[in-house]
Short mmCIF file of C-alpha atoms in Angstrom, two decimals:
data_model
loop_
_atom_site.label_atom_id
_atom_site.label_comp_id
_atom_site.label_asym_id
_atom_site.label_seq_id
_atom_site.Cartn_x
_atom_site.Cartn_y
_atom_site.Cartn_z
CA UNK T 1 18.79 -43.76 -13.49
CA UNK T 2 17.89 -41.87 -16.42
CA UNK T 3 15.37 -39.72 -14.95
CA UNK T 4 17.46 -38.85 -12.22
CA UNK T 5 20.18 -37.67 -14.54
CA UNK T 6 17.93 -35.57 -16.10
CA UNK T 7 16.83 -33.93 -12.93
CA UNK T 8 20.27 -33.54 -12.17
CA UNK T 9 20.93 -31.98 -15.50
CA UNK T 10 18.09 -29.86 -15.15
CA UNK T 11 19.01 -27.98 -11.52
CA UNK T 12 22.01 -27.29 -13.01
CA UNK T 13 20.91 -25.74 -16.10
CA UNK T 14 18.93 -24.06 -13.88
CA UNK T 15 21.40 -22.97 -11.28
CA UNK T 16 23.79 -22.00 -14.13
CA UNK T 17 21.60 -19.81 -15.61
CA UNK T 18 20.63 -18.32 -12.48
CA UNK T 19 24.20 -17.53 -11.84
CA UNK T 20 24.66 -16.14 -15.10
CA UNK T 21 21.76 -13.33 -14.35
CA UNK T 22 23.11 -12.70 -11.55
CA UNK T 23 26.51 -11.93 -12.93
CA UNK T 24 24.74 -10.17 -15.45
CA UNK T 25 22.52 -8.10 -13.18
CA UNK T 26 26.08 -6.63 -11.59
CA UNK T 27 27.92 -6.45 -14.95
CA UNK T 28 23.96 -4.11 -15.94
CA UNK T 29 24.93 -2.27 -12.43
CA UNK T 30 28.04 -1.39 -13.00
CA UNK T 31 27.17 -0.01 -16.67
CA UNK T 32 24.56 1.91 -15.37
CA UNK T 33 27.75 4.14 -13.83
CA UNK T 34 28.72 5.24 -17.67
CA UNK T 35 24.87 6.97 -17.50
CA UNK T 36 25.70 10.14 -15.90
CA UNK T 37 26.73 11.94 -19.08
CA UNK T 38 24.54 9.94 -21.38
CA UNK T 39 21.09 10.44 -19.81
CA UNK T 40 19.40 11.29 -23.13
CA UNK T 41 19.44 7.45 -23.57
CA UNK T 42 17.67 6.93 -20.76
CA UNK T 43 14.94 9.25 -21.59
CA UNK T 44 14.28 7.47 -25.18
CA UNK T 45 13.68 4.24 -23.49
CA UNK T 46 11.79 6.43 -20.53
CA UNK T 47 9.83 6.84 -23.36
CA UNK T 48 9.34 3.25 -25.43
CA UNK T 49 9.28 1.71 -21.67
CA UNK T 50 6.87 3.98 -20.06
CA UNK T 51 5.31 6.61 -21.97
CA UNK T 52 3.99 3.50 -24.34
CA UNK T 53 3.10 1.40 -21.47
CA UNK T 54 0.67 4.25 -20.19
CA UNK T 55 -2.25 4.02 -21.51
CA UNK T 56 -2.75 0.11 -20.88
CA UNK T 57 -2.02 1.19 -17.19
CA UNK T 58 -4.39 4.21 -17.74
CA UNK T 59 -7.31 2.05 -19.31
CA UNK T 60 -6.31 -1.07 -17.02
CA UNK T 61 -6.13 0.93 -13.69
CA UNK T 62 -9.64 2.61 -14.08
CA UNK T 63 -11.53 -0.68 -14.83
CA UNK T 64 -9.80 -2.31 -11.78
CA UNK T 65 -10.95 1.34 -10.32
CA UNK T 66 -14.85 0.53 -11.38
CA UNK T 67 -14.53 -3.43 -10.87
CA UNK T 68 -13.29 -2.75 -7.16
CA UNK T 69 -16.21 0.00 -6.47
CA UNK T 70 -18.97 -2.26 -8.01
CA UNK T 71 -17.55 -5.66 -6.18
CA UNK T 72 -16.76 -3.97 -2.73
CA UNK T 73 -20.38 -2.03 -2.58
CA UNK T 74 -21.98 -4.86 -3.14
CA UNK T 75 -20.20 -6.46 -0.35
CA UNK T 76 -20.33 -3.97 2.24
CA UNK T 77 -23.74 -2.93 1.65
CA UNK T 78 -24.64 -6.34 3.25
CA UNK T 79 -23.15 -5.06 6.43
CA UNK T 80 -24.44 -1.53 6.04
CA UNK T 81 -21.03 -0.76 5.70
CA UNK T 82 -20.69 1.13 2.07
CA UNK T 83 -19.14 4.27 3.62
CA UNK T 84 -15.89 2.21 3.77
CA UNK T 85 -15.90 1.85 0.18
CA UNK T 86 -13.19 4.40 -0.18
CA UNK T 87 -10.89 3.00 2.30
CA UNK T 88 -11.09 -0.70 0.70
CA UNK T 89 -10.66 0.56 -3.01
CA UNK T 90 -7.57 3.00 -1.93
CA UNK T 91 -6.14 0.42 0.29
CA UNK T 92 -6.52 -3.01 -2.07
CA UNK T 93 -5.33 -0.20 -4.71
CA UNK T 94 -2.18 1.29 -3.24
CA UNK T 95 -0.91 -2.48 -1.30
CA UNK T 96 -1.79 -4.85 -3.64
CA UNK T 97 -3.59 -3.99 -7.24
CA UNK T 98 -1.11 -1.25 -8.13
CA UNK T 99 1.84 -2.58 -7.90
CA UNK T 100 0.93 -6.35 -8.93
CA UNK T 101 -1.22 -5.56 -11.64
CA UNK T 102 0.74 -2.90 -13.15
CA UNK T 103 3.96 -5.11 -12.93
CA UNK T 104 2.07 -7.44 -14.96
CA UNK T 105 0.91 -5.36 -17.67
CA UNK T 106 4.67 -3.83 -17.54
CA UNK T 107 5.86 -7.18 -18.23
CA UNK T 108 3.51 -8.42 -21.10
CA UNK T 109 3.91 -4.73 -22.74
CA UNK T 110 7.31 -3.55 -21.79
CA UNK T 111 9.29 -6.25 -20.90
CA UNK T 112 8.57 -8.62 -24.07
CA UNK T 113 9.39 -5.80 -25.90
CA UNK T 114 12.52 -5.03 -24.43
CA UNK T 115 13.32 -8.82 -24.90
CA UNK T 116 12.47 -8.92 -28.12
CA UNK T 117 14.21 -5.94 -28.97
CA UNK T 118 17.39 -7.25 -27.78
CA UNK T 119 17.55 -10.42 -28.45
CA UNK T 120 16.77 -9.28 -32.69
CA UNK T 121 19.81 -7.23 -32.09
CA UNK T 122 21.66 -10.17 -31.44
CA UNK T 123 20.62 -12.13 -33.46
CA UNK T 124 21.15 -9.65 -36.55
CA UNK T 125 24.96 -9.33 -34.49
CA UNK T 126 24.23 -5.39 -34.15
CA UNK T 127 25.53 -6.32 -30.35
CA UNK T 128 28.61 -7.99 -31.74
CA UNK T 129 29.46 -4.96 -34.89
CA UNK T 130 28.85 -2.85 -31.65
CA UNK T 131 31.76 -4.60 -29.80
CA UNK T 132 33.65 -4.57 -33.13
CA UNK T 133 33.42 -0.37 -33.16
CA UNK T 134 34.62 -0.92 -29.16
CA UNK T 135 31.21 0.55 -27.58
CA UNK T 136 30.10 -2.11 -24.83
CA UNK T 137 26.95 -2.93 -25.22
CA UNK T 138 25.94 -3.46 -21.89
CA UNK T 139 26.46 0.64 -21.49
CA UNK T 140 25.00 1.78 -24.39
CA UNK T 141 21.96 -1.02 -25.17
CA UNK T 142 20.80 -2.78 -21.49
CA UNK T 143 21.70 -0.04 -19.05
CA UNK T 144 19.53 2.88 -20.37
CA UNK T 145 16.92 -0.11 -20.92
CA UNK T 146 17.54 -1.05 -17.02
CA UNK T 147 17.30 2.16 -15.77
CA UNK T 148 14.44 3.62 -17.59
CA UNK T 149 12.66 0.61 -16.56
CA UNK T 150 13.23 0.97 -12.78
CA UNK T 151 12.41 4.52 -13.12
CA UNK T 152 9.07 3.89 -15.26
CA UNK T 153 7.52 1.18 -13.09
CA UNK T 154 7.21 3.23 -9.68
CA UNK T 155 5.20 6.05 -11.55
CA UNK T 156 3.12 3.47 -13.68
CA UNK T 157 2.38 1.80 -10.57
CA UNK T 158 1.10 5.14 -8.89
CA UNK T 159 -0.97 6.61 -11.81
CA UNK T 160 -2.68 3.25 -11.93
CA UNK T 161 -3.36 3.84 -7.83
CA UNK T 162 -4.59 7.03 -8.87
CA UNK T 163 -6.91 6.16 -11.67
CA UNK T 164 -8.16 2.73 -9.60
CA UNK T 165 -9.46 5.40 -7.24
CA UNK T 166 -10.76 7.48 -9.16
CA UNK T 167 -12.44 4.67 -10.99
CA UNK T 168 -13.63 3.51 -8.10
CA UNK T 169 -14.90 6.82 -6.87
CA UNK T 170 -17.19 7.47 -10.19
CA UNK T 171 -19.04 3.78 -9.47
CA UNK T 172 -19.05 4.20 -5.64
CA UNK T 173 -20.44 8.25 -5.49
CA UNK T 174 -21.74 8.28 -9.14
CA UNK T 175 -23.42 4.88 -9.79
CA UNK T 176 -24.11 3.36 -6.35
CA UNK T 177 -24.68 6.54 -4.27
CA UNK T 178 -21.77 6.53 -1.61
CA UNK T 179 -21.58 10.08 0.36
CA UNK T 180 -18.54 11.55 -1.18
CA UNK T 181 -17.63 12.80 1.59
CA UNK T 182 -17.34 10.12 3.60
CA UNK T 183 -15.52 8.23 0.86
CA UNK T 184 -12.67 10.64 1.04
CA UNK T 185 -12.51 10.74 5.04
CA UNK T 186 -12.74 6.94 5.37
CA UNK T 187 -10.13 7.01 3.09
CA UNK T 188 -7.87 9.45 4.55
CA UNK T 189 -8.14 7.99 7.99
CA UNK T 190 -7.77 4.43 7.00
CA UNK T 191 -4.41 4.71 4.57
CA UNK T 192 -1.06 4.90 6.12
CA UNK T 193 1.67 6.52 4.75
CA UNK T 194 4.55 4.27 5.68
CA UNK T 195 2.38 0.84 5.29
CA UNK T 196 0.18 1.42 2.90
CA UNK T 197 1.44 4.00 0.33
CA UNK T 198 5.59 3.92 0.72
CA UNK T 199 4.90 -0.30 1.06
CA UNK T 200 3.28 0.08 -2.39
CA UNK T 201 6.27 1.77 -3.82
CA UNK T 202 8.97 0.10 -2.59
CA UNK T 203 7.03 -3.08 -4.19
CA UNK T 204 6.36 -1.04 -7.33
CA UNK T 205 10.44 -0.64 -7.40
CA UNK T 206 11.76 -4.20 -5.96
CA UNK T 207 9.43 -5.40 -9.61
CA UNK T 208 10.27 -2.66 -11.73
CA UNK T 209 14.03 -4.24 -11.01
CA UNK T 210 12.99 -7.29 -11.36
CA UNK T 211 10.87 -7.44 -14.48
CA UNK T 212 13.69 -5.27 -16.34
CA UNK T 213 16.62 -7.53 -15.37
CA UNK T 214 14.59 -10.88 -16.63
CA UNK T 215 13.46 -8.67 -20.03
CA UNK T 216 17.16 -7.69 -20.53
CA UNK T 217 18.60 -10.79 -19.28
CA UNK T 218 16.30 -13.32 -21.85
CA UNK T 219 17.14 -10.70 -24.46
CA UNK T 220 20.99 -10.66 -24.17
CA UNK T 221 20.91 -14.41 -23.26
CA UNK T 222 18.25 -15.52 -26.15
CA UNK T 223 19.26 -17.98 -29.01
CA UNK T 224 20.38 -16.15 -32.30
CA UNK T 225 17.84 -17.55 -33.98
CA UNK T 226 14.05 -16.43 -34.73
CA UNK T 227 12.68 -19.01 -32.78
CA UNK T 228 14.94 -17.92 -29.77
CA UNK T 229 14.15 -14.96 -29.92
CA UNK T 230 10.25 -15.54 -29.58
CA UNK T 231 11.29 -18.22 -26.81
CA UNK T 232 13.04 -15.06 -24.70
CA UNK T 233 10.06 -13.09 -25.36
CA UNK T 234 7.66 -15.77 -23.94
CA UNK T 235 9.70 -16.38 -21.44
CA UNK T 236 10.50 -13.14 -20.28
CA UNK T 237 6.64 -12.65 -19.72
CA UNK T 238 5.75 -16.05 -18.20
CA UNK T 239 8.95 -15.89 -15.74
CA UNK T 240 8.49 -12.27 -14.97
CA UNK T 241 5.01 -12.73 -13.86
CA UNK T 242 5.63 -15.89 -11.81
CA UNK T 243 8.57 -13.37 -10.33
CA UNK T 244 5.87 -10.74 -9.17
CA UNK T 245 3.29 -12.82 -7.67
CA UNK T 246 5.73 -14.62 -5.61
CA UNK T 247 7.87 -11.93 -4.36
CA UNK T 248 4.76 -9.79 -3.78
CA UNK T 249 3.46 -12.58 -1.12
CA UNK T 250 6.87 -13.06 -0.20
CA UNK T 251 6.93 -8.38 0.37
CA UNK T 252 3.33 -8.55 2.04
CA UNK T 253 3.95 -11.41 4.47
CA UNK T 254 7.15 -9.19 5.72
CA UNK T 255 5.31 -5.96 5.45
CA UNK T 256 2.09 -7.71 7.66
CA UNK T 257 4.87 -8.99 10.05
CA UNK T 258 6.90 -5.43 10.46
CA UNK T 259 2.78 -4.08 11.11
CA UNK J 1 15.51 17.17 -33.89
CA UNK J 2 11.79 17.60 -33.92
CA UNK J 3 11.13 13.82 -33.41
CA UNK J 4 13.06 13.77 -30.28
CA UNK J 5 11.57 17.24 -28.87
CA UNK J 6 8.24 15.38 -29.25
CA UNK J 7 9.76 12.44 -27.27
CA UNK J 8 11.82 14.41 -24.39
CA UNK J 9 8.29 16.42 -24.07
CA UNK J 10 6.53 12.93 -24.07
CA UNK J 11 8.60 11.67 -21.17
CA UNK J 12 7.98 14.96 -19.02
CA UNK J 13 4.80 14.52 -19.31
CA UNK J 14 4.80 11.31 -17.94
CA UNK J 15 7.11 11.98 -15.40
CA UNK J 16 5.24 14.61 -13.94
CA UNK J 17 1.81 12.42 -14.16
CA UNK J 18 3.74 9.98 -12.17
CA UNK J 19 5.04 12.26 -9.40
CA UNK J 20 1.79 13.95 -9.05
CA UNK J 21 0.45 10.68 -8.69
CA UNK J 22 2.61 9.76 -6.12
CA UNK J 23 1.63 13.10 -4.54
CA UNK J 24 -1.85 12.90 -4.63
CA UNK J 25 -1.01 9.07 -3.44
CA UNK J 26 0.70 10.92 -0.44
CA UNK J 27 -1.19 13.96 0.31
CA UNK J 28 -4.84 13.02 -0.67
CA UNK J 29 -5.07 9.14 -0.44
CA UNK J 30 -3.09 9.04 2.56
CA UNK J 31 -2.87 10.51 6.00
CA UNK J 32 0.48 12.50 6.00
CA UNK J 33 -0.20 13.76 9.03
CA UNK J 34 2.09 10.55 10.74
CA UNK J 35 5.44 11.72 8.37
CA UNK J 36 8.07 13.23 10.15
CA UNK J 37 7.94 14.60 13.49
CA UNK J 38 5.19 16.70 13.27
CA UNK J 39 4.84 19.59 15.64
CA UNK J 40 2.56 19.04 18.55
CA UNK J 41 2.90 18.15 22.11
CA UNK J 42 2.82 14.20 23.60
CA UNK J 43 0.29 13.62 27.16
CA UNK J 44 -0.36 10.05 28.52
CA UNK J 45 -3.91 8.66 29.27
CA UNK J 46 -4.37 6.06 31.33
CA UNK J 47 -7.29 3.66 30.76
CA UNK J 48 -8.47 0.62 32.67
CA UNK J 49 -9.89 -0.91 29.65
CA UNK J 50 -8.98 0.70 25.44
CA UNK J 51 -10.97 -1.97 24.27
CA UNK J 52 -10.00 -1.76 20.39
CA UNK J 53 -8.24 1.15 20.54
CA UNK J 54 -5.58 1.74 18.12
CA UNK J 55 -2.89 3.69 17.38
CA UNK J 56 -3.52 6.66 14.72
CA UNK J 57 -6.87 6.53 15.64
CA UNK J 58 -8.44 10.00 16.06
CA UNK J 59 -8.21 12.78 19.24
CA UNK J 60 -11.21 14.51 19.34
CA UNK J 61 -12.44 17.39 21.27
CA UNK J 62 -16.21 18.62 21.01
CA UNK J 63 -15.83 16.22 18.20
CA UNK J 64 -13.31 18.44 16.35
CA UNK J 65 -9.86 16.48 15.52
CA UNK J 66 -7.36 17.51 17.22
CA UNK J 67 -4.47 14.82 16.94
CA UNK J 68 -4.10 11.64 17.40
CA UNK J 69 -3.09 8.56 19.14
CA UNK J 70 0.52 8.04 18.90
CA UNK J 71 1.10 4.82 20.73
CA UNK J 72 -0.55 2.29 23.10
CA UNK J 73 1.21 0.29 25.69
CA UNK J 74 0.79 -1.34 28.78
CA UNK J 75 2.06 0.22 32.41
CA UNK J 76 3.00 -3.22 34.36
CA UNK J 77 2.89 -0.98 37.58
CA UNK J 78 -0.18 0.60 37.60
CA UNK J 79 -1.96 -2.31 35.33
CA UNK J 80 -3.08 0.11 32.99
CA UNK J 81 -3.19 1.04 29.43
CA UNK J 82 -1.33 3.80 28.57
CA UNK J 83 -2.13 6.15 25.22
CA UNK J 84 0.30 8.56 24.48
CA UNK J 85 -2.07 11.20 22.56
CA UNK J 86 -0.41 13.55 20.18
CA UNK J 87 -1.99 16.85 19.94
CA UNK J 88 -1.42 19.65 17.53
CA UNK J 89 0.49 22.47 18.42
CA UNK J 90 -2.01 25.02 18.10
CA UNK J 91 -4.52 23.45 20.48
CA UNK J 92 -2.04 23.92 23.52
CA UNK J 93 -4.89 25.16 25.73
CA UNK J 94 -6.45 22.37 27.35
CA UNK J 95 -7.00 22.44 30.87
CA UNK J 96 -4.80 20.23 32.73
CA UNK J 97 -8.33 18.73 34.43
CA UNK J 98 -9.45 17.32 31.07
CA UNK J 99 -10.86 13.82 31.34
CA UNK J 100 -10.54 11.42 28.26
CA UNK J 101 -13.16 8.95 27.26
CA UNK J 102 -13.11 6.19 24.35
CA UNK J 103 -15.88 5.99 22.02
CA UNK J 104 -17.10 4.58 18.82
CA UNK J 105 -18.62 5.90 16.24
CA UNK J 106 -21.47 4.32 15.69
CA UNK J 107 -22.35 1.19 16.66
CA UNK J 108 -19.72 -0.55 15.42
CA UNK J 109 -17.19 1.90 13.71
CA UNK J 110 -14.07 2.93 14.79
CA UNK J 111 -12.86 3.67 17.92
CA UNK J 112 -11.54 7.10 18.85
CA UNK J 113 -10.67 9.31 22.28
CA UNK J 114 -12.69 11.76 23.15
CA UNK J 115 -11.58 15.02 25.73
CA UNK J 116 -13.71 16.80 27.70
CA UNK J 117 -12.33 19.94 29.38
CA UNK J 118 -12.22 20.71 32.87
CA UNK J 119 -12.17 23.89 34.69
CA UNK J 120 -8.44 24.53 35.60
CA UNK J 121 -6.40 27.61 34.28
CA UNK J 122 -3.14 25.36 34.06
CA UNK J 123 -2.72 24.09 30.28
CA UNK J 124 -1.90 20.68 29.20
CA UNK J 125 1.91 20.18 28.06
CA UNK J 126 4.22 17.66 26.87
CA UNK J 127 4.63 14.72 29.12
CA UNK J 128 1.18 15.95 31.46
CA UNK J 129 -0.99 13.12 32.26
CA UNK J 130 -4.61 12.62 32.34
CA UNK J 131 -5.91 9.99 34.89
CA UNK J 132 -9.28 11.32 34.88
CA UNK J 133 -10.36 8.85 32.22
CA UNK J 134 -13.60 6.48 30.99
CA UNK J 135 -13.07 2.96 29.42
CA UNK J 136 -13.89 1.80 26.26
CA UNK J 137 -17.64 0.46 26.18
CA UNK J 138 -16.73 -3.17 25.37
CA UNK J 139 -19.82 -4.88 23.82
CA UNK J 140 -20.04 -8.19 25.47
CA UNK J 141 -20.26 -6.45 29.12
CA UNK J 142 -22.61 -4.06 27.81
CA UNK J 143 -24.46 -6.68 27.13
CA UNK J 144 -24.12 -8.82 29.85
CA UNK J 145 -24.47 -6.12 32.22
CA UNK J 146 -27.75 -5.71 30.59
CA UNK J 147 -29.31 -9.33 30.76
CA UNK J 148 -27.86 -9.25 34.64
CA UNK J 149 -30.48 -6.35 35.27
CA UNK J 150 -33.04 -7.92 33.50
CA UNK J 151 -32.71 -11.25 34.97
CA UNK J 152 -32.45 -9.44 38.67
CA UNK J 153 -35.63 -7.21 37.60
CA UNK J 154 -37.50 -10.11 36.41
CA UNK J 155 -36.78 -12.33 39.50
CA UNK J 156 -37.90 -8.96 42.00
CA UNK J 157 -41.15 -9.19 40.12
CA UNK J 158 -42.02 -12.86 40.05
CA UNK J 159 -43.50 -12.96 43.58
CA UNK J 160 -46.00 -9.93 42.28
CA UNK J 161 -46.89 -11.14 39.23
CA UNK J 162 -50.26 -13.35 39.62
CA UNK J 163 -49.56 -15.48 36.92
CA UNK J 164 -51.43 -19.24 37.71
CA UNK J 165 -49.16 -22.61 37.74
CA UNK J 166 -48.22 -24.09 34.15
CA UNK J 167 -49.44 -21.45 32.66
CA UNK J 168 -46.38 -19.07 31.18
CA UNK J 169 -45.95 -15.83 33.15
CA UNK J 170 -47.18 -12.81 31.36
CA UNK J 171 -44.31 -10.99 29.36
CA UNK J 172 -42.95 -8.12 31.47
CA UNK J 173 -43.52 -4.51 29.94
CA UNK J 174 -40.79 -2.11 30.67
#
C-alpha cells in the first residue's frame, strides 16, 4: 500500500510540476511581448548565452568534423566508396550531429548557467526586491534569457555544421587523400535543402526552446537555498539532455516519415 | 559605455558567423537549386523500367547538367513510369526527337537520365513528352541475361566438343 502511495505521490509531483512549466512557459511568452523596446537586454544575454557558448561549439564541432572524416573513410574505403565521404559528414552533420550535439553542449554550458544564475537571484530575493520596486521579473530577468536563447541555439547549431565539415574536409582531402572535388559535388548533390538543412534548423530551434524553458524554469522554480540551487543546475542539464535526445528521435522519425 | 560597445560588437559578430553559416549551410552544403520555383520548363519521360531512379537526381546532356528530375510516378494507363524532368531555362533548345536513357555512374553509383538529341528543328517545351526512351540497366537481368547466353552457348557447343566420358569437358574459351 505504501509503495503505491508513493507512486501515486510521485506522478503527481510530477504532473504538477509539469503543469507549472507549462504555465510558466506562457506567462515567459507573454513577457517576451514587453521586448520590443528593450532589445538591448536581449543582446547582453545574446552575448553570456551565445557568444560564450562559441568556442566549445567551435572546438567541439571541428573534432566531431575530424572524428566523422577519420571514422567514415575508414568505412567506405572498404566499399571503394570514399568519394562519398563528403556527403556522409555534411549529411550526419546538418540532420543529426549539429543540432543534437550542440543542444547538448548548450545545455551543460548555457543552460546550467542560466539556472544557476537565476535561481542565486532568488535565493539572495533580488527577484522578490525586484517585485518590491514593481518591475516583473519575468520581463526583465527570464524573457531576454528566453529569447536570446532561442535566437543563439539555431546559429550555434549551424557554425558547428559548418566547422564539422570543414573538420571533416581537412582529414578526408588533407590526411586520407579524398579528391576534393568530388567531396564537394557528392556533397552538393546528396544534401537537400528542405530535409536535410531546414530539418536541421527547425530541430536546432524546437531545442533551443526547449533547453531555455527547462534552464529558466529550474532557475525560477529552484529551492532558495544553496543546495537548491546546485539541484536546479544539475537538473536543468540532466533533464535538458534527456529532452533533446528524445524529441530528436521523436523530430527524425516524423521527418523520415514526411520523406 | 565601453564595456557594452565591446559586448554589442561581440554579439554581431556572432550573429553574422551564424547567418553566414546558415548560408554557406544553404548555398554551399546544400543543393538550392530545389528552393522556390525555379525557372525552367517541365517534359515527361516515359520509361518501362527507372530501376532506382529518384527524384532530384541529375538531367544530363553530353554529360553536362542540365536539370533535374522533379518527380516520378506511375501512369496506370499506359503501365509506365513517368519522370517529369525539369530543365533549366536557358537550355530550351532540345529537339523535340530527343530520346532519354537512365544510367549509372559507375558501377554502382547513382542513377541519373541521360538525353540524347535528335534531329528535329521543333524545340522541347513545357508539358512535351519524350517516349523515345531506354530503361534503367537493372543488375540482376543483366546478369541473368548473361548466364542465359552462356548456358545456351555452352549447350550449342557440347555436341562439338570431343571431350571423353567422366572425364570433365574442357573449359570453354571465349
Amino acid at each position: 500500500m505504501n509503495q503505491i502511495q508513493r507512486l501515486g505521490r510521485a506522478t503527481i509531483d510530477t504532473l504538477e510540476r509539469l503543469g507549472r512549466a507549462t504555465l510558466f512557459l506562457l506567462r515567459v511568452l507573454r513577457a517576451t511581448r514587453t521586448l520590443t523596446g528593450r532589445f538591448r537586454l536581449v543582446v547582453q544575454q545574446v552575448y553570456s548565452v551565445g557568444v560564450m557558448t562559441l568556442v566549445i561549439v567551435l572546438v567541439s564541432g571541428l573534432f566531431v568534423g575530424f572524428v566523422l572524416g577519420l571514422q567514415g573513410y575508414n568505412t567506405l574505403v572498404r566499399y571503394g566508396a570514399e568519394s562519398s565521404l563528403g556527403l556522409l559528414v555534411a549529411l550526419s552533420l546538418t540532420r543529426e550531429l549539429g543540432p543534437v550535439v550542440t543542444a547538448l553542449l548548450f545545455a551543460g554550458r548555457a543552460g546550467s548557467a542560466l539556472a544557476a544564475e537565476i535561481g542565486l537571484m532568488k535565493t539572495t530575493e533580488q527577484l522578490a526586491g525586484m517585485e518590491m520596486m514593481a518591475v516583473d521579473p519575468m520581463e526583465r530577468i527570464v524573457a531576454p534569457r528566453f529569447v536570446a536563447g532561442v535566437i543563439a541555439m539555431p546559429l550555434l547549431a549551424a557554425i558547428f555544421s559548418v566547422v564539422g565539415v570543414f573538420g571533416g574536409y581537412l582529414v578526408g582531402v588533407g590526411l586520407m587523400g579524398v579528391d576534393g572535388g568530388l567531396f564537394w559535388s557528392q556533397m552538393r548533390s546528396g544534401v537537400g535543402i528542405y530535409n536535410d538543412v531546414l530539418g536541421g534548423v527547425v530541430k536546432s530551434v524546437v531545442f533551443g526552446v526547449i533547453v531555455t524553458w527547462i534552464a529558466v524554469f529550474e532557475g525560477y522554480d529552484a529551492q532558495p537555498t544553496a543546495e537548491g540551487v546546485g539541484r536546479a543546475t544539475t537538473r536543468t542539464v540532466v533533464t535538458s539532455s534527456l529532452a533533446v535526445l528524445g524529441l530528436d528521435f521523436i523530430m527524425t522519425a516524423l521527418m523520415m516519415r514526411g520523406l | 559605455m565601453a564595456q557594452s560597445k565591446v559586448l554589442e560588437v561581440a554579439v554581431g559578430l556572432f550573429v553574422i558567423a551564424g547567418i553566414a553559416a546558415l548560408a554557406t549551410l544553404a548555398l554551399k552544403i546544400s543543393n538550392l537549386h530545389s528552393i522556390g520555383p525555379s525557372r525552367g520548363y517541365d517534359v515527361k519521360a516515359y520509361f518501362n523500367d527507372i530501376g532506382g531512379l529518384k527524384s532530384e537526381a541529375p538531367v544530363t546532356m553530353a554529360g553536362v547538367r542540365i536539370g533535374h528530375v522533379a518527380s516520378i510516378y506511375f501512369d496506370k494507363k499506359r503501365y509506365q513510369a513517368v519522370t517529369v524532368l525539369h530543365i533549366q531555362a536557358k537550355y530550351n533548345t532540345i529537339p523535340v526527337d530527343t530520346s532519354a536513357s537512365i544510367l549509372t555512374q559507375g558501377l554502382l553509383g547513382e542513377q541519373y537520365v541521360s538525353l540524347s538529341p535528335g534531329g528535329s528543328t521543333q524545340y522541347l517545351k513545357n508539358g512535351s513528352k519524350i517516349t523515345m526512351t531506354q530503361s534503367a540497366m537493372v543488375l540482376e537481368q543483366v546478369i541473368g541475361q548473361f548466364l542465359f547466353h552462356k548456358a545456351a552457348e555452352g549447350e550449342q557447343q557440347q555436341p562439338q566438343s570431343p571431350g571423353a566420358p567422366g572425364l570433365p569437358a574442357a573449359p570453354a574459351t571465349p
